[in-house]
Short mmCIF file of C-alpha atoms and ligand atoms in Angstrom, two decimals:
data_model
loop_
_atom_site.label_atom_id
_atom_site.label_comp_id
_atom_site.label_asym_id
_atom_site.label_seq_id
_atom_site.Cartn_x
_atom_site.Cartn_y
_atom_site.Cartn_z
CA MET M 1 -21.01 -0.64 -11.26
CA LYS M 2 -18.69 0.11 -8.53
CA SER M 3 -15.37 -1.10 -8.37
CA VAL M 4 -13.10 -1.60 -5.66
CA VAL M 5 -9.91 -0.50 -5.49
CA ARG M 6 -6.20 -2.28 -3.96
CA HIS M 7 -3.20 -1.90 -2.94
CA LEU M 8 -0.59 -3.39 -5.27
CA ILE M 9 1.96 -4.68 -2.12
CA ASN M 10 4.59 -7.17 -3.93
CA GLY M 11 2.81 -8.22 -6.24
CA LEU M 12 -0.08 -9.40 -4.15
CA TRP M 13 -3.43 -7.13 -3.67
CA ASP M 14 -5.07 -6.23 -0.66
CA GLN M 15 -7.23 -3.93 0.90
CA GLU M 16 -6.22 -3.41 4.13
CA GLY M 17 -6.97 0.49 6.00
CA SER M 18 -10.95 1.96 6.27
CA LEU M 19 -13.16 2.41 2.87
CA SER M 20 -13.47 5.29 1.24
CA GLU M 21 -16.17 6.48 -2.03
CA ASN M 22 -14.87 8.57 -5.21
CA VAL M 23 -18.01 9.82 -6.99
CA ASN M 24 -18.31 10.99 -10.92
CA PRO M 25 -17.99 14.81 -10.99
CA SER M 26 -20.46 14.78 -13.79
CA ASN M 27 -23.27 12.25 -11.43
CA GLY M 28 -21.85 12.48 -8.32
CA ASP M 29 -22.56 9.11 -8.79
CA VAL M 30 -20.48 6.58 -6.23
CA ILE M 31 -17.75 4.78 -8.77
CA CYS M 32 -15.70 3.33 -6.43
CA SER M 33 -14.29 2.57 -3.20
CA PHE M 34 -10.73 2.10 -2.14
CA PRO M 35 -9.30 1.78 1.03
CA ILE M 36 -6.88 4.29 2.50
CA ALA M 37 -3.19 2.94 3.92
CA GLU M 38 -2.21 4.05 7.24
CA ALA M 39 1.44 3.35 8.11
CA SER M 40 1.55 -0.25 9.21
CA THR M 41 0.48 -0.85 5.38
CA VAL M 42 2.64 2.32 3.25
CA ASN M 43 5.44 -0.13 5.99
CA ARG M 44 5.17 -3.09 3.92
CA ALA M 45 4.76 -1.20 0.49
CA VAL M 46 7.84 0.14 1.53
CA SER M 47 9.47 -2.92 2.48
CA SER M 48 8.58 -4.77 -0.21
CA ALA M 49 9.93 -1.86 -2.59
CA ARG M 50 13.21 -1.82 -0.53
CA ALA M 51 12.97 -6.23 -0.01
CA ALA M 52 13.00 -5.40 -4.43
CA SER M 53 15.50 -2.53 -4.50
CA SER M 54 19.36 -4.57 -4.93
CA ALA M 55 18.03 -7.40 -7.32
CA TRP M 56 16.61 -4.24 -9.60
CA ALA M 57 19.80 -2.10 -9.42
CA ASN M 58 21.49 -4.52 -10.04
CA THR M 59 19.67 -5.81 -13.37
CA PRO M 60 21.47 -4.74 -16.41
CA ILE M 61 19.56 -1.49 -18.91
CA PRO M 62 18.30 -3.08 -21.59
CA GLU M 63 16.67 -5.53 -19.36
CA ARG M 64 15.08 -2.70 -17.00
CA VAL M 65 14.31 -1.17 -20.55
CA LYS M 66 12.01 -4.72 -21.61
CA ALA M 67 10.57 -4.93 -18.25
CA VAL M 68 9.15 -1.26 -18.63
CA GLU M 69 8.56 -1.46 -22.50
CA SER M 70 6.08 -4.88 -21.76
CA LEU M 71 3.90 -1.56 -19.65
CA ILE M 72 4.50 0.22 -22.31
CA ALA M 73 2.43 -2.17 -24.62
CA LEU M 74 -0.13 -3.05 -21.96
CA ILE M 75 -1.04 1.04 -22.15
CA ARG M 76 -0.83 0.94 -25.63
CA ASP M 77 -3.49 -2.23 -26.24
CA ALA M 78 -5.69 -0.43 -23.63
CA TYR M 79 -5.27 2.79 -25.87
CA GLY M 80 -7.05 1.70 -28.47
CA THR M 81 -7.00 3.68 -31.40
CA GLU M 82 -7.39 8.16 -31.67
CA GLY M 83 -11.09 8.64 -31.15
CA GLU M 84 -11.50 5.46 -29.70
CA LEU M 85 -13.79 5.30 -26.17
CA THR M 86 -11.59 1.95 -24.34
CA SER M 87 -12.01 1.49 -20.63
CA ILE M 88 -8.94 3.23 -19.55
CA LYS M 89 -10.47 5.87 -20.78
CA ARG M 90 -13.92 5.51 -19.84
CA THR M 91 -12.20 4.85 -16.60
CA ILE M 92 -10.56 8.59 -16.51
CA MET M 93 -13.58 10.24 -18.09
CA ASP M 94 -15.87 8.78 -15.14
CA GLU M 95 -13.47 9.67 -12.62
CA ILE M 96 -12.31 12.86 -13.74
CA GLY M 97 -15.07 14.52 -15.57
CA LYS M 98 -12.18 14.80 -18.98
CA PRO M 99 -14.22 14.66 -22.34
CA LEU M 100 -12.59 12.24 -24.71
CA PRO M 101 -10.04 14.30 -26.55
CA GLU M 102 -8.42 14.47 -23.19
CA ALA M 103 -8.55 11.50 -22.40
CA ASP M 104 -7.07 10.37 -24.62
CA ILE M 105 -4.23 12.54 -25.26
CA GLU M 106 -3.49 11.59 -21.85
CA VAL M 107 -3.80 7.53 -21.93
CA LEU M 108 -1.37 8.52 -25.79
CA GLU M 109 1.44 10.69 -23.53
CA VAL M 110 2.01 8.08 -20.85
CA ALA M 111 3.21 5.69 -23.56
CA ASP M 112 5.03 8.04 -25.71
CA PHE M 113 6.56 9.26 -22.81
CA MET M 114 8.17 6.16 -20.97
CA ASN M 115 8.62 5.05 -24.30
CA TYR M 116 11.05 8.53 -24.69
CA TYR M 117 12.73 6.72 -21.93
CA ALA M 118 12.82 3.70 -22.23
CA ASP M 119 14.64 5.12 -26.25
CA ILE M 120 17.57 7.11 -24.16
CA ALA M 121 17.92 5.41 -20.47
CA SER M 122 20.95 3.50 -21.80
CA GLU M 123 22.66 5.74 -23.64
CA VAL M 124 22.41 8.58 -19.88
CA LEU M 125 22.64 5.98 -17.65
CA HIS M 126 26.00 4.68 -19.10
CA GLU M 127 29.06 5.36 -16.67
CA LYS M 128 30.81 8.96 -18.49
CA VAL M 129 34.30 9.28 -18.17
CA VAL M 130 35.47 12.70 -16.89
CA GLU M 131 38.00 14.43 -19.20
CA ILE M 132 40.88 15.51 -15.88
CA ASN M 133 44.02 17.68 -16.17
CA ALA M 134 46.30 14.33 -18.24
CA ALA M 135 49.62 16.45 -17.99
CA MET M 136 48.88 16.99 -14.57
CA TRP M 137 47.79 13.22 -13.25
CA PRO M 138 49.19 11.38 -16.53
CA THR M 139 48.06 7.81 -14.08
CA LYS M 140 45.22 8.68 -13.05
CA ARG M 141 41.55 7.74 -14.60
CA SER M 142 37.83 9.26 -13.54
CA THR M 143 34.59 7.95 -14.16
CA VAL M 144 31.04 8.83 -13.12
CA THR M 145 28.73 6.15 -12.46
CA ARG M 146 24.68 6.80 -12.21
CA LYS M 147 23.25 4.72 -8.91
CA PRO M 148 19.39 4.30 -8.66
CA TYR M 149 18.95 6.52 -5.41
CA GLY M 150 16.83 3.40 -4.16
CA VAL M 151 13.10 3.99 -2.83
CA VAL M 152 11.07 6.34 -4.57
CA ALA M 153 7.96 7.64 -3.69
CA ILE M 154 5.95 8.93 -6.35
CA ILE M 155 2.46 11.39 -4.91
CA LYS M 156 1.39 12.74 -6.97
CA PRO M 157 -2.59 14.52 -8.05
CA TRP M 158 -5.88 13.27 -9.24
CA ASN M 159 -6.25 16.29 -12.23
CA TYR M 160 -3.93 14.28 -14.72
CA PRO M 161 -4.33 10.94 -13.11
CA ILE M 162 -2.20 9.03 -15.04
CA GLU M 163 -0.06 10.75 -16.78
CA MET M 164 1.02 12.68 -13.55
CA ILE M 165 2.68 9.15 -11.78
CA ALA M 166 3.68 7.87 -15.58
CA TRP M 167 6.90 11.35 -15.55
CA SER M 168 7.97 9.95 -12.71
CA LEU M 169 7.72 6.40 -12.91
CA ALA M 170 9.41 5.42 -16.22
CA PRO M 171 12.71 7.70 -15.21
CA ALA M 172 12.37 5.89 -10.85
CA LEU M 173 12.64 2.77 -12.44
CA LEU M 174 14.56 2.83 -15.58
CA SER M 175 16.91 4.49 -13.75
CA GLY M 176 16.90 1.12 -10.88
CA ASN M 177 14.84 2.70 -8.62
CA THR M 178 11.87 1.06 -7.08
CA VAL M 179 8.86 2.82 -6.23
CA VAL M 180 5.99 3.90 -3.54
CA VAL M 181 2.93 5.28 -5.90
CA LYS M 182 0.74 6.95 -3.65
CA PRO M 183 -2.19 8.35 -5.88
CA SER M 184 -4.27 11.08 -5.29
CA GLU M 185 -7.50 10.06 -3.31
CA LYS M 186 -9.93 11.90 -5.84
CA SER M 187 -8.21 9.51 -8.37
CA PRO M 188 -8.04 5.65 -7.37
CA LEU M 189 -10.37 4.48 -9.91
CA SER M 190 -7.68 5.29 -12.77
CA ALA M 191 -4.71 4.98 -11.29
CA TYR M 192 -6.46 1.40 -10.18
CA PHE M 193 -6.08 0.26 -13.73
CA LEU M 194 -2.46 1.26 -14.23
CA ALA M 195 -1.40 -0.63 -11.26
CA GLN M 196 -3.15 -3.52 -12.18
CA LEU M 197 -1.29 -3.10 -16.26
CA ILE M 198 2.02 -2.74 -14.11
CA GLU M 199 0.75 -6.17 -12.35
CA LYS M 200 0.20 -7.73 -15.84
CA SER M 201 3.91 -6.71 -16.86
CA SER M 202 6.96 -8.10 -16.97
CA LEU M 203 8.50 -5.76 -14.09
CA PRO M 204 9.00 -7.85 -10.87
CA ASP M 205 7.13 -8.28 -7.75
CA GLY M 206 8.57 -5.40 -5.28
CA VAL M 207 9.95 -3.55 -8.14
CA VAL M 208 6.54 -1.00 -8.52
CA ASN M 209 4.17 -0.61 -5.59
CA PHE M 210 0.76 1.15 -4.79
CA VAL M 211 -1.10 2.64 -1.18
CA PHE M 212 -4.48 4.44 -1.78
CA GLY M 213 -5.63 7.03 0.29
CA ASP M 214 -5.40 10.35 1.67
CA ALA M 215 -2.93 13.22 2.16
CA THR M 216 -2.80 11.13 5.78
CA THR M 217 -1.35 8.49 3.80
CA GLY M 218 0.96 10.41 2.36
CA GLN M 219 2.81 12.16 5.46
CA SER M 220 3.50 8.43 6.09
CA LEU M 221 4.72 7.26 2.97
CA VAL M 222 7.59 11.00 3.03
CA ARG M 223 7.80 10.09 7.18
CA ASN M 224 9.14 6.59 6.32
CA PRO M 225 12.65 6.12 7.36
CA GLY M 226 13.20 3.33 3.85
CA ILE M 227 12.03 6.54 0.77
CA ASP M 228 15.54 7.66 -0.29
CA TYR M 229 13.77 10.13 -3.06
CA ILE M 230 10.25 12.15 -3.10
CA SER M 231 8.54 13.10 -6.44
CA PHE M 232 6.07 15.16 -5.70
CA THR M 233 3.60 17.32 -7.21
CA GLY M 234 0.81 18.50 -5.77
CA SER M 235 -0.50 22.05 -4.32
CA VAL M 236 2.05 24.79 -3.18
CA GLU M 237 0.65 23.72 0.31
CA SER M 238 0.78 20.05 0.56
CA GLY M 239 4.38 20.87 -1.61
CA LYS M 240 5.47 22.81 1.99
CA HIS M 241 4.00 20.18 4.13
CA ILE M 242 6.86 17.46 2.50
CA ALA M 243 9.75 20.04 1.70
CA GLY M 244 9.37 19.90 4.82
CA ALA M 245 9.33 16.24 6.45
CA ALA M 246 12.00 15.92 4.00
CA ALA M 247 14.31 18.00 5.58
CA ARG M 248 13.70 16.23 8.39
CA SER M 249 16.24 13.15 7.28
CA LEU M 250 17.44 15.45 4.33
CA THR M 251 15.20 13.15 1.88
CA PRO M 252 16.26 14.51 -1.74
CA ILE M 253 13.64 15.64 -3.27
CA THR M 254 11.38 17.21 -6.56
CA LEU M 255 8.28 19.25 -6.18
CA GLU M 256 5.98 20.54 -8.79
CA LEU M 257 3.52 22.96 -7.61
CA GLY M 258 0.59 24.62 -8.18
CA GLY M 259 0.68 28.14 -10.86
CA ASN M 260 -1.06 31.23 -11.64
CA ASP M 261 0.28 31.72 -15.25
CA PRO M 262 -0.28 34.50 -16.99
CA ALA M 263 -1.20 34.82 -20.87
CA LEU M 264 0.43 38.32 -22.43
CA VAL M 265 -1.28 39.11 -25.71
CA LEU M 266 0.74 41.85 -27.68
CA ALA M 267 -1.30 44.20 -29.91
CA ASP M 268 0.30 42.43 -33.12
CA CYS M 269 -1.06 38.78 -32.37
CA ASP M 270 -3.46 36.89 -34.60
CA ILE M 271 -6.88 37.85 -33.38
CA ASP M 272 -8.16 34.20 -34.42
CA LYS M 273 -5.94 31.98 -32.96
CA THR M 274 -4.98 33.96 -30.39
CA ALA M 275 -8.58 33.95 -29.01
CA SER M 276 -8.59 30.23 -29.69
CA GLY M 277 -5.77 29.43 -27.86
CA LEU M 278 -6.87 31.21 -24.90
CA VAL M 279 -10.10 29.55 -24.41
CA TRP M 280 -8.78 25.94 -25.04
CA GLY M 281 -5.93 27.08 -22.01
CA ALA M 282 -8.04 28.07 -19.99
CA PHE M 283 -10.82 25.81 -19.78
CA CYS M 284 -9.48 21.93 -21.11
CA ASN M 285 -9.90 19.63 -18.23
CA ALA M 286 -11.87 22.92 -16.55
CA GLY M 287 -9.36 24.92 -16.00
CA GLN M 288 -7.74 22.37 -13.31
CA VAL M 289 -4.84 23.12 -15.29
CA CYS M 290 -1.42 23.30 -13.38
CA VAL M 291 -0.26 25.61 -16.77
CA GLY M 292 -4.42 26.43 -17.40
CA ILE M 293 -4.04 30.14 -18.54
CA LYS M 294 -4.97 31.99 -15.19
CA ARG M 295 -5.00 35.39 -15.70
CA ALA M 296 -4.52 37.02 -19.22
CA TYR M 297 -3.33 41.11 -19.72
CA VAL M 298 -3.82 42.71 -22.93
CA VAL M 299 -2.37 45.76 -24.53
CA ALA M 300 -5.14 48.12 -24.67
CA ALA M 301 -5.69 48.47 -28.29
CA ILE M 302 -6.84 45.63 -29.45
CA TYR M 303 -8.84 44.41 -26.33
CA ASP M 304 -12.10 44.99 -27.24
CA GLN M 305 -11.62 42.48 -30.41
CA LEU M 306 -10.01 39.74 -28.04
CA LEU M 307 -13.06 40.07 -25.83
CA GLU M 308 -15.49 39.93 -29.08
CA ALA M 309 -13.22 37.41 -30.18
CA ILE M 310 -13.45 35.31 -26.96
CA SER M 311 -16.91 35.63 -25.66
CA ALA M 312 -18.19 33.91 -29.42
CA ARG M 313 -15.88 31.33 -29.22
CA MET M 314 -17.00 30.07 -25.15
CA ASN M 315 -20.66 30.81 -25.97
CA VAL M 316 -20.33 27.76 -28.02
CA LEU M 317 -18.62 25.22 -25.68
CA ARG M 318 -21.18 22.44 -24.59
CA GLU M 319 -21.10 20.80 -21.46
CA GLY M 320 -19.71 18.03 -20.76
CA ILE M 321 -18.64 17.43 -24.60
CA ASP M 322 -16.22 20.33 -24.81
CA TYR M 323 -15.45 21.04 -20.94
CA GLY M 324 -15.72 18.53 -17.67
CA PRO M 325 -17.12 19.16 -14.10
CA ILE M 326 -14.90 20.64 -10.65
CA ILE M 327 -13.60 17.77 -9.29
CA ASP M 328 -15.76 18.00 -5.94
CA ILE M 329 -17.88 20.30 -4.30
CA LYS M 330 -15.16 21.38 -1.94
CA GLN M 331 -13.52 22.77 -5.20
CA LEU M 332 -16.45 23.77 -6.01
CA ASN M 333 -18.07 26.28 -3.58
CA SER M 334 -13.92 27.71 -4.04
CA VAL M 335 -13.94 28.38 -7.45
CA GLU M 336 -17.51 30.12 -6.67
CA GLN M 337 -15.84 32.26 -3.46
CA PHE M 338 -13.05 33.08 -6.19
CA VAL M 339 -15.31 34.45 -8.50
CA ASP M 340 -17.19 36.72 -5.84
CA SER M 341 -13.93 38.09 -4.58
CA ILE M 342 -13.30 39.11 -7.74
CA ARG M 343 -16.68 40.40 -8.54
CA GLN M 344 -16.81 42.94 -5.27
CA GLN M 345 -13.25 44.25 -6.35
CA ASP M 346 -14.89 45.39 -9.41
CA GLY M 347 -14.45 42.56 -12.15
CA THR M 348 -17.06 42.60 -13.94
CA VAL M 349 -18.73 38.47 -15.05
CA ARG M 350 -19.08 38.42 -19.30
CA ILE M 351 -19.47 35.02 -19.19
CA GLY M 352 -21.23 32.43 -17.06
CA GLY M 353 -20.50 32.71 -12.96
CA LYS M 354 -22.64 30.02 -12.23
CA ARG M 355 -22.70 26.55 -11.01
CA GLY M 356 -23.59 23.72 -14.78
CA SER M 357 -27.09 22.39 -14.60
CA ARG M 358 -25.53 18.52 -13.37
CA GLY M 359 -22.98 17.39 -10.83
CA TYR M 360 -19.92 19.42 -10.17
CA PHE M 361 -20.12 21.86 -13.01
CA TYR M 362 -19.30 25.06 -12.82
CA MET M 363 -19.99 27.34 -16.70
CA PRO M 364 -16.43 28.42 -18.17
CA THR M 365 -16.27 31.97 -17.01
CA LEU M 366 -14.67 34.96 -18.52
CA ILE M 367 -13.99 38.50 -16.02
CA GLU M 368 -13.60 42.04 -17.36
CA VAL M 369 -10.57 42.67 -14.23
CA LYS M 370 -10.32 46.21 -13.89
CA ASN M 371 -8.57 46.35 -10.44
CA GLU M 372 -6.72 43.72 -10.34
CA SER M 373 -6.18 42.19 -6.90
CA ALA M 374 -4.36 39.75 -4.38
CA ALA M 375 -6.40 37.21 -5.21
CA ILE M 376 -5.69 37.51 -9.11
CA PHE M 377 -1.64 37.68 -8.32
CA ASP M 378 -1.07 35.38 -5.29
CA GLN M 379 -4.03 32.65 -6.16
CA GLU M 380 -4.32 29.54 -8.02
CA CYS M 381 -8.13 29.16 -8.87
CA PHE M 382 -8.02 25.83 -10.38
CA GLY M 383 -11.61 26.21 -12.17
CA PRO M 384 -12.35 27.25 -16.05
CA ILE M 385 -12.46 30.83 -14.41
CA LEU M 386 -10.41 33.14 -17.73
CA PRO M 387 -9.93 36.43 -15.78
CA LEU M 388 -9.03 39.27 -18.18
CA ILE M 389 -7.18 42.32 -17.77
CA LYS M 390 -6.14 45.24 -19.83
CA VAL M 391 -2.98 47.01 -19.86
CA ASN M 392 -1.47 50.04 -21.88
CA SER M 393 1.94 48.63 -22.30
CA THR M 394 3.45 44.98 -23.09
CA ASP M 395 6.21 45.97 -20.28
CA GLU M 396 2.98 46.13 -18.16
CA ALA M 397 1.90 43.16 -18.80
CA ILE M 398 5.79 42.06 -17.94
CA ARG M 399 6.08 43.70 -15.21
CA ALA M 400 2.41 41.98 -13.75
CA ALA M 401 2.93 38.39 -15.36
CA ASN M 402 6.10 38.49 -13.23
CA HIS M 403 3.85 40.04 -9.99
CA GLY M 404 3.15 37.40 -7.18
CA GLU M 405 4.42 34.29 -5.87
CA PHE M 406 4.00 31.75 -8.43
CA GLY M 407 6.01 31.21 -11.14
CA LEU M 408 5.13 28.15 -13.89
CA GLY M 409 4.44 28.50 -17.27
CA ALA M 410 3.43 31.48 -18.68
CA SER M 411 2.48 31.86 -22.68
CA VAL M 412 3.67 35.12 -25.21
CA TRP M 413 0.91 35.79 -28.38
CA SER M 414 2.59 37.66 -31.42
CA LYS M 415 3.08 37.28 -34.36
CA ASP M 416 6.35 39.05 -34.44
CA LEU M 417 8.31 35.81 -33.22
CA GLN M 418 11.83 37.92 -32.20
CA GLU M 419 9.05 40.66 -30.55
CA ALA M 420 7.40 37.63 -28.57
CA ARG M 421 11.47 35.94 -27.81
CA ILE M 422 12.36 39.13 -25.87
CA VAL M 423 8.90 39.26 -24.28
CA ALA M 424 9.59 35.37 -23.10
CA ASP M 425 12.79 36.55 -22.38
CA GLN M 426 11.96 38.63 -19.24
CA LEU M 427 9.20 36.33 -17.47
CA GLN M 428 10.44 35.29 -13.95
CA CYS M 429 8.88 31.66 -14.71
CA GLY M 430 10.07 27.52 -15.60
CA MET M 431 8.54 27.85 -18.89
CA VAL M 432 7.13 29.85 -21.57
CA TRP M 433 5.17 29.23 -24.81
CA ILE M 434 4.83 30.67 -27.71
CA ASN M 435 1.05 31.36 -29.59
CA ASP M 436 0.30 27.93 -28.36
CA VAL M 437 0.33 27.31 -24.23
CA ASN M 438 0.00 23.58 -22.09
CA VAL M 439 2.64 21.65 -24.47
CA ALA M 440 4.49 19.60 -22.50
CA PHE M 441 7.67 17.65 -24.72
CA PRO M 442 8.92 14.18 -22.66
CA GLN M 443 12.53 16.31 -24.13
CA ALA M 444 12.19 19.43 -22.14
CA PRO M 445 12.34 19.95 -19.16
CA TRP M 446 8.87 20.69 -16.87
CA ALA M 447 9.55 23.20 -14.54
CA GLY M 448 8.37 25.72 -12.01
CA ILE M 449 10.49 28.99 -9.97
CA LYS M 450 9.54 30.53 -6.40
CA ASN M 451 6.44 29.10 -4.82
CA SER M 452 5.44 26.30 -8.15
CA GLY M 453 8.34 23.90 -7.49
CA VAL M 454 12.06 22.77 -7.22
CA GLY M 455 13.72 20.79 -9.84
CA PHE M 456 12.14 19.44 -12.99
CA GLU M 457 10.79 16.54 -14.31
CA LEU M 458 10.70 15.25 -17.48
CA SER M 459 13.68 15.35 -20.18
CA SER M 460 16.56 13.76 -20.73
CA GLN M 461 18.40 14.62 -16.87
CA ALA M 462 15.21 13.37 -15.07
CA LEU M 463 17.24 10.22 -15.25
CA HIS M 464 19.87 12.12 -13.75
CA ASN M 465 17.19 13.77 -10.30
CA TYR M 466 16.71 9.96 -9.32
CA THR M 467 20.27 8.88 -9.36
CA TYR M 468 23.44 9.79 -7.31
CA GLY M 469 27.31 10.40 -9.77
CA GLN M 470 29.79 8.54 -8.42
CA HIS M 471 32.81 9.42 -9.18
CA LEU M 472 35.44 6.85 -9.01
CA SER M 473 38.79 7.76 -9.43
CA VAL M 474 41.41 5.31 -10.45
CA GLU M 475 45.36 5.79 -9.51
CA THR M 476 46.81 3.12 -12.60
CA ASN M 477 50.25 3.02 -11.93
CA LEU M 478 50.93 0.21 -10.36
CA VAL M 479 54.87 0.26 -10.29
CA GLU M 480 55.36 3.15 -7.74
CA THR M 481 55.73 3.50 -4.56
CA ARG M 482 54.32 6.13 -2.32
CA LYS M 483 52.38 9.79 -4.34
CA PRO M 484 55.42 12.46 -4.29
CA TRP M 485 52.63 14.91 -1.69
CA TRP M 486 52.23 11.68 1.40
CA TYR M 487 53.32 11.16 3.79
CA PRO M 488 56.58 11.72 5.18
CA TYR M 489 56.58 15.18 4.81
CA GLY M 490 59.67 17.09 3.54
CA ASN M 491 61.27 14.54 2.14
P1 NAD A 1 -2.82 18.09 -3.34
O1 NAD A 1 -1.41 18.86 -2.80
O2 NAD A 1 -4.30 19.11 -2.10
O3 NAD A 1 -2.46 16.57 -3.82
C1 NAD A 1 -1.49 15.97 -4.33
C2 NAD A 1 -1.15 15.16 -3.59
O4 NAD A 1 -0.96 14.95 -2.29
C3 NAD A 1 -2.27 13.45 -3.83
O5 NAD A 1 -2.47 12.15 -3.36
C4 NAD A 1 -2.31 13.86 -1.89
O6 NAD A 1 -3.19 12.67 -0.87
C5 NAD A 1 -1.26 13.49 -0.91
N1 NAD A 1 -0.54 14.83 -0.04
C6 NAD A 1 -1.45 15.73 0.43
N2 NAD A 1 -1.10 16.25 1.81
C7 NAD A 1 -0.25 15.68 1.68
C8 NAD A 1 1.16 15.30 2.73
N3 NAD A 1 1.01 16.68 3.44
N4 NAD A 1 2.33 14.71 2.81
C9 NAD A 1 1.87 13.39 1.82
N5 NAD A 1 1.14 13.67 0.50
C10 NAD A 1 0.33 15.00 0.74
O7 NAD A 1 -3.32 19.07 -4.56
P2 NAD A 1 -4.55 18.25 -5.88
O8 NAD A 1 -5.33 19.17 -5.31
O9 NAD A 1 -4.41 16.57 -5.57
O10 NAD A 1 -3.64 19.46 -7.44
C11 NAD A 1 -3.80 19.95 -7.64
C12 NAD A 1 -2.63 21.12 -7.53
O11 NAD A 1 -1.59 19.84 -8.57
C13 NAD A 1 -2.83 22.09 -7.75
O12 NAD A 1 -1.75 23.05 -7.51
C14 NAD A 1 -2.11 21.86 -9.52
O13 NAD A 1 -1.41 23.27 -10.08
C15 NAD A 1 -1.09 21.24 -9.07
N6 NAD A 1 -0.18 20.46 -9.97
C16 NAD A 1 1.38 21.45 -10.15
C17 NAD A 1 1.43 20.41 -11.69
C18 NAD A 1 2.77 20.34 -12.03
O14 NAD A 1 3.88 20.04 -12.80
N7 NAD A 1 3.61 21.47 -11.83
C19 NAD A 1 0.83 19.54 -12.76
C20 NAD A 1 -1.00 18.85 -11.59
C21 NAD A 1 -1.37 19.59 -11.04
#
């Protein structure tokens, strides 16, 4: 049955705007209709967040924590237990096509990551004394207080439809901001599930608002003068547009953008583990992961062995069980074009290279690449494609890995952890995994450099992203009548 998605503005549901539909990418069935918010609706959402801003900023942190914890409890209820098919997981599976274990981990991480911020908010946001030079300034006292910016715009992609929202939502709210969330037009139903839990939680009306729509809705939001901070996750192209809009008003911004992550496979790697890791890292969420493995550099000494081990694992992957579909027809066409362009440049498709049996499925594809082309270096292929590139040395792998416009993540595969560390130190990107890939911890920053982003999400410091530090300097000597350096000069 088709669901109807509505905006959440000041605690009320509404459906202003023309209606669009979203389909299940596994079979093309329409699963929901959702409104495309125009500038006037966006404006109402921003005004609602603005009206709630002062009371929420002045709510003591422990009370903010309690309200966020009420949301976390609802998310945990919706999660159920590991492996259990609950409605929130079903929604993500229907809308994105994720297999159950991937929907499962997403919902679990949403609750866990939000909980991390609820646990640390009081300590991190607490007023801090600044140690100034007491000999020089014996009567001065300095502190820094973290103040919320005000209204935060949270604009997110579809590939982790609730997790990406939660990563920004928790620190933004706990640090005293109110928010307007603009989920992706490709995942309105999953985001609407989260909005419904928020509406049921004890977060006050207007503190969290959701406007649904497409890029035009996002544009209205970033251009709205009531926005004080922008948290964006999405493609490089959209990120550059948004950065341009933010520059006009000097609105502070975090940009988490695309990646083209290399895997560097060293001669002494554990072949079985590396093959399993590469296959999961490339095909999880059908390769539609910002830190998915998009190119693997394998030293010649073990190339054939690894190729065989990867092939064995790929040959048993099951459509709809181990891997999901591509999100829509446009993206499916773009994946096909990517594979064709590599084929034309001397790439050999060893496995896959064609559509699946239904919906927007594309088979996990292994391509041996002889001449590394610009497409491999500079294009983020958001699909289940693993290009394998033979290199003569680790140094050659490092040089190739650092080539190109992206700098999000990378993985290094070796049994020699010291050697792997030396390699990791030479990689120009925000995150490196050794003998693993695509793992996020709420305690550690999630960041990209070059075209992959500006700033970071996660870690305790994300609470600082959504606040500015106000330095308070107090003169405690109430007896003296003037400072020696004040007017008049020369006495
Ligand atoms: P997208 O850029 O097309 O859309 C992301 C969001 O921005 C959507 O809500 C969209 O409606 C909105 N949007 C698009 N153009 C806009 C504009 N000009 N102004 C305001 N809003 C606009 O990205 P997508 O296809 O949804 O997501 C895939 C991309 O996201 C990939 O490049 C992926 O690597 C990246 N991503 C990055 C991370 C990370 O942490 N670095 C995480 C997940 C996804």
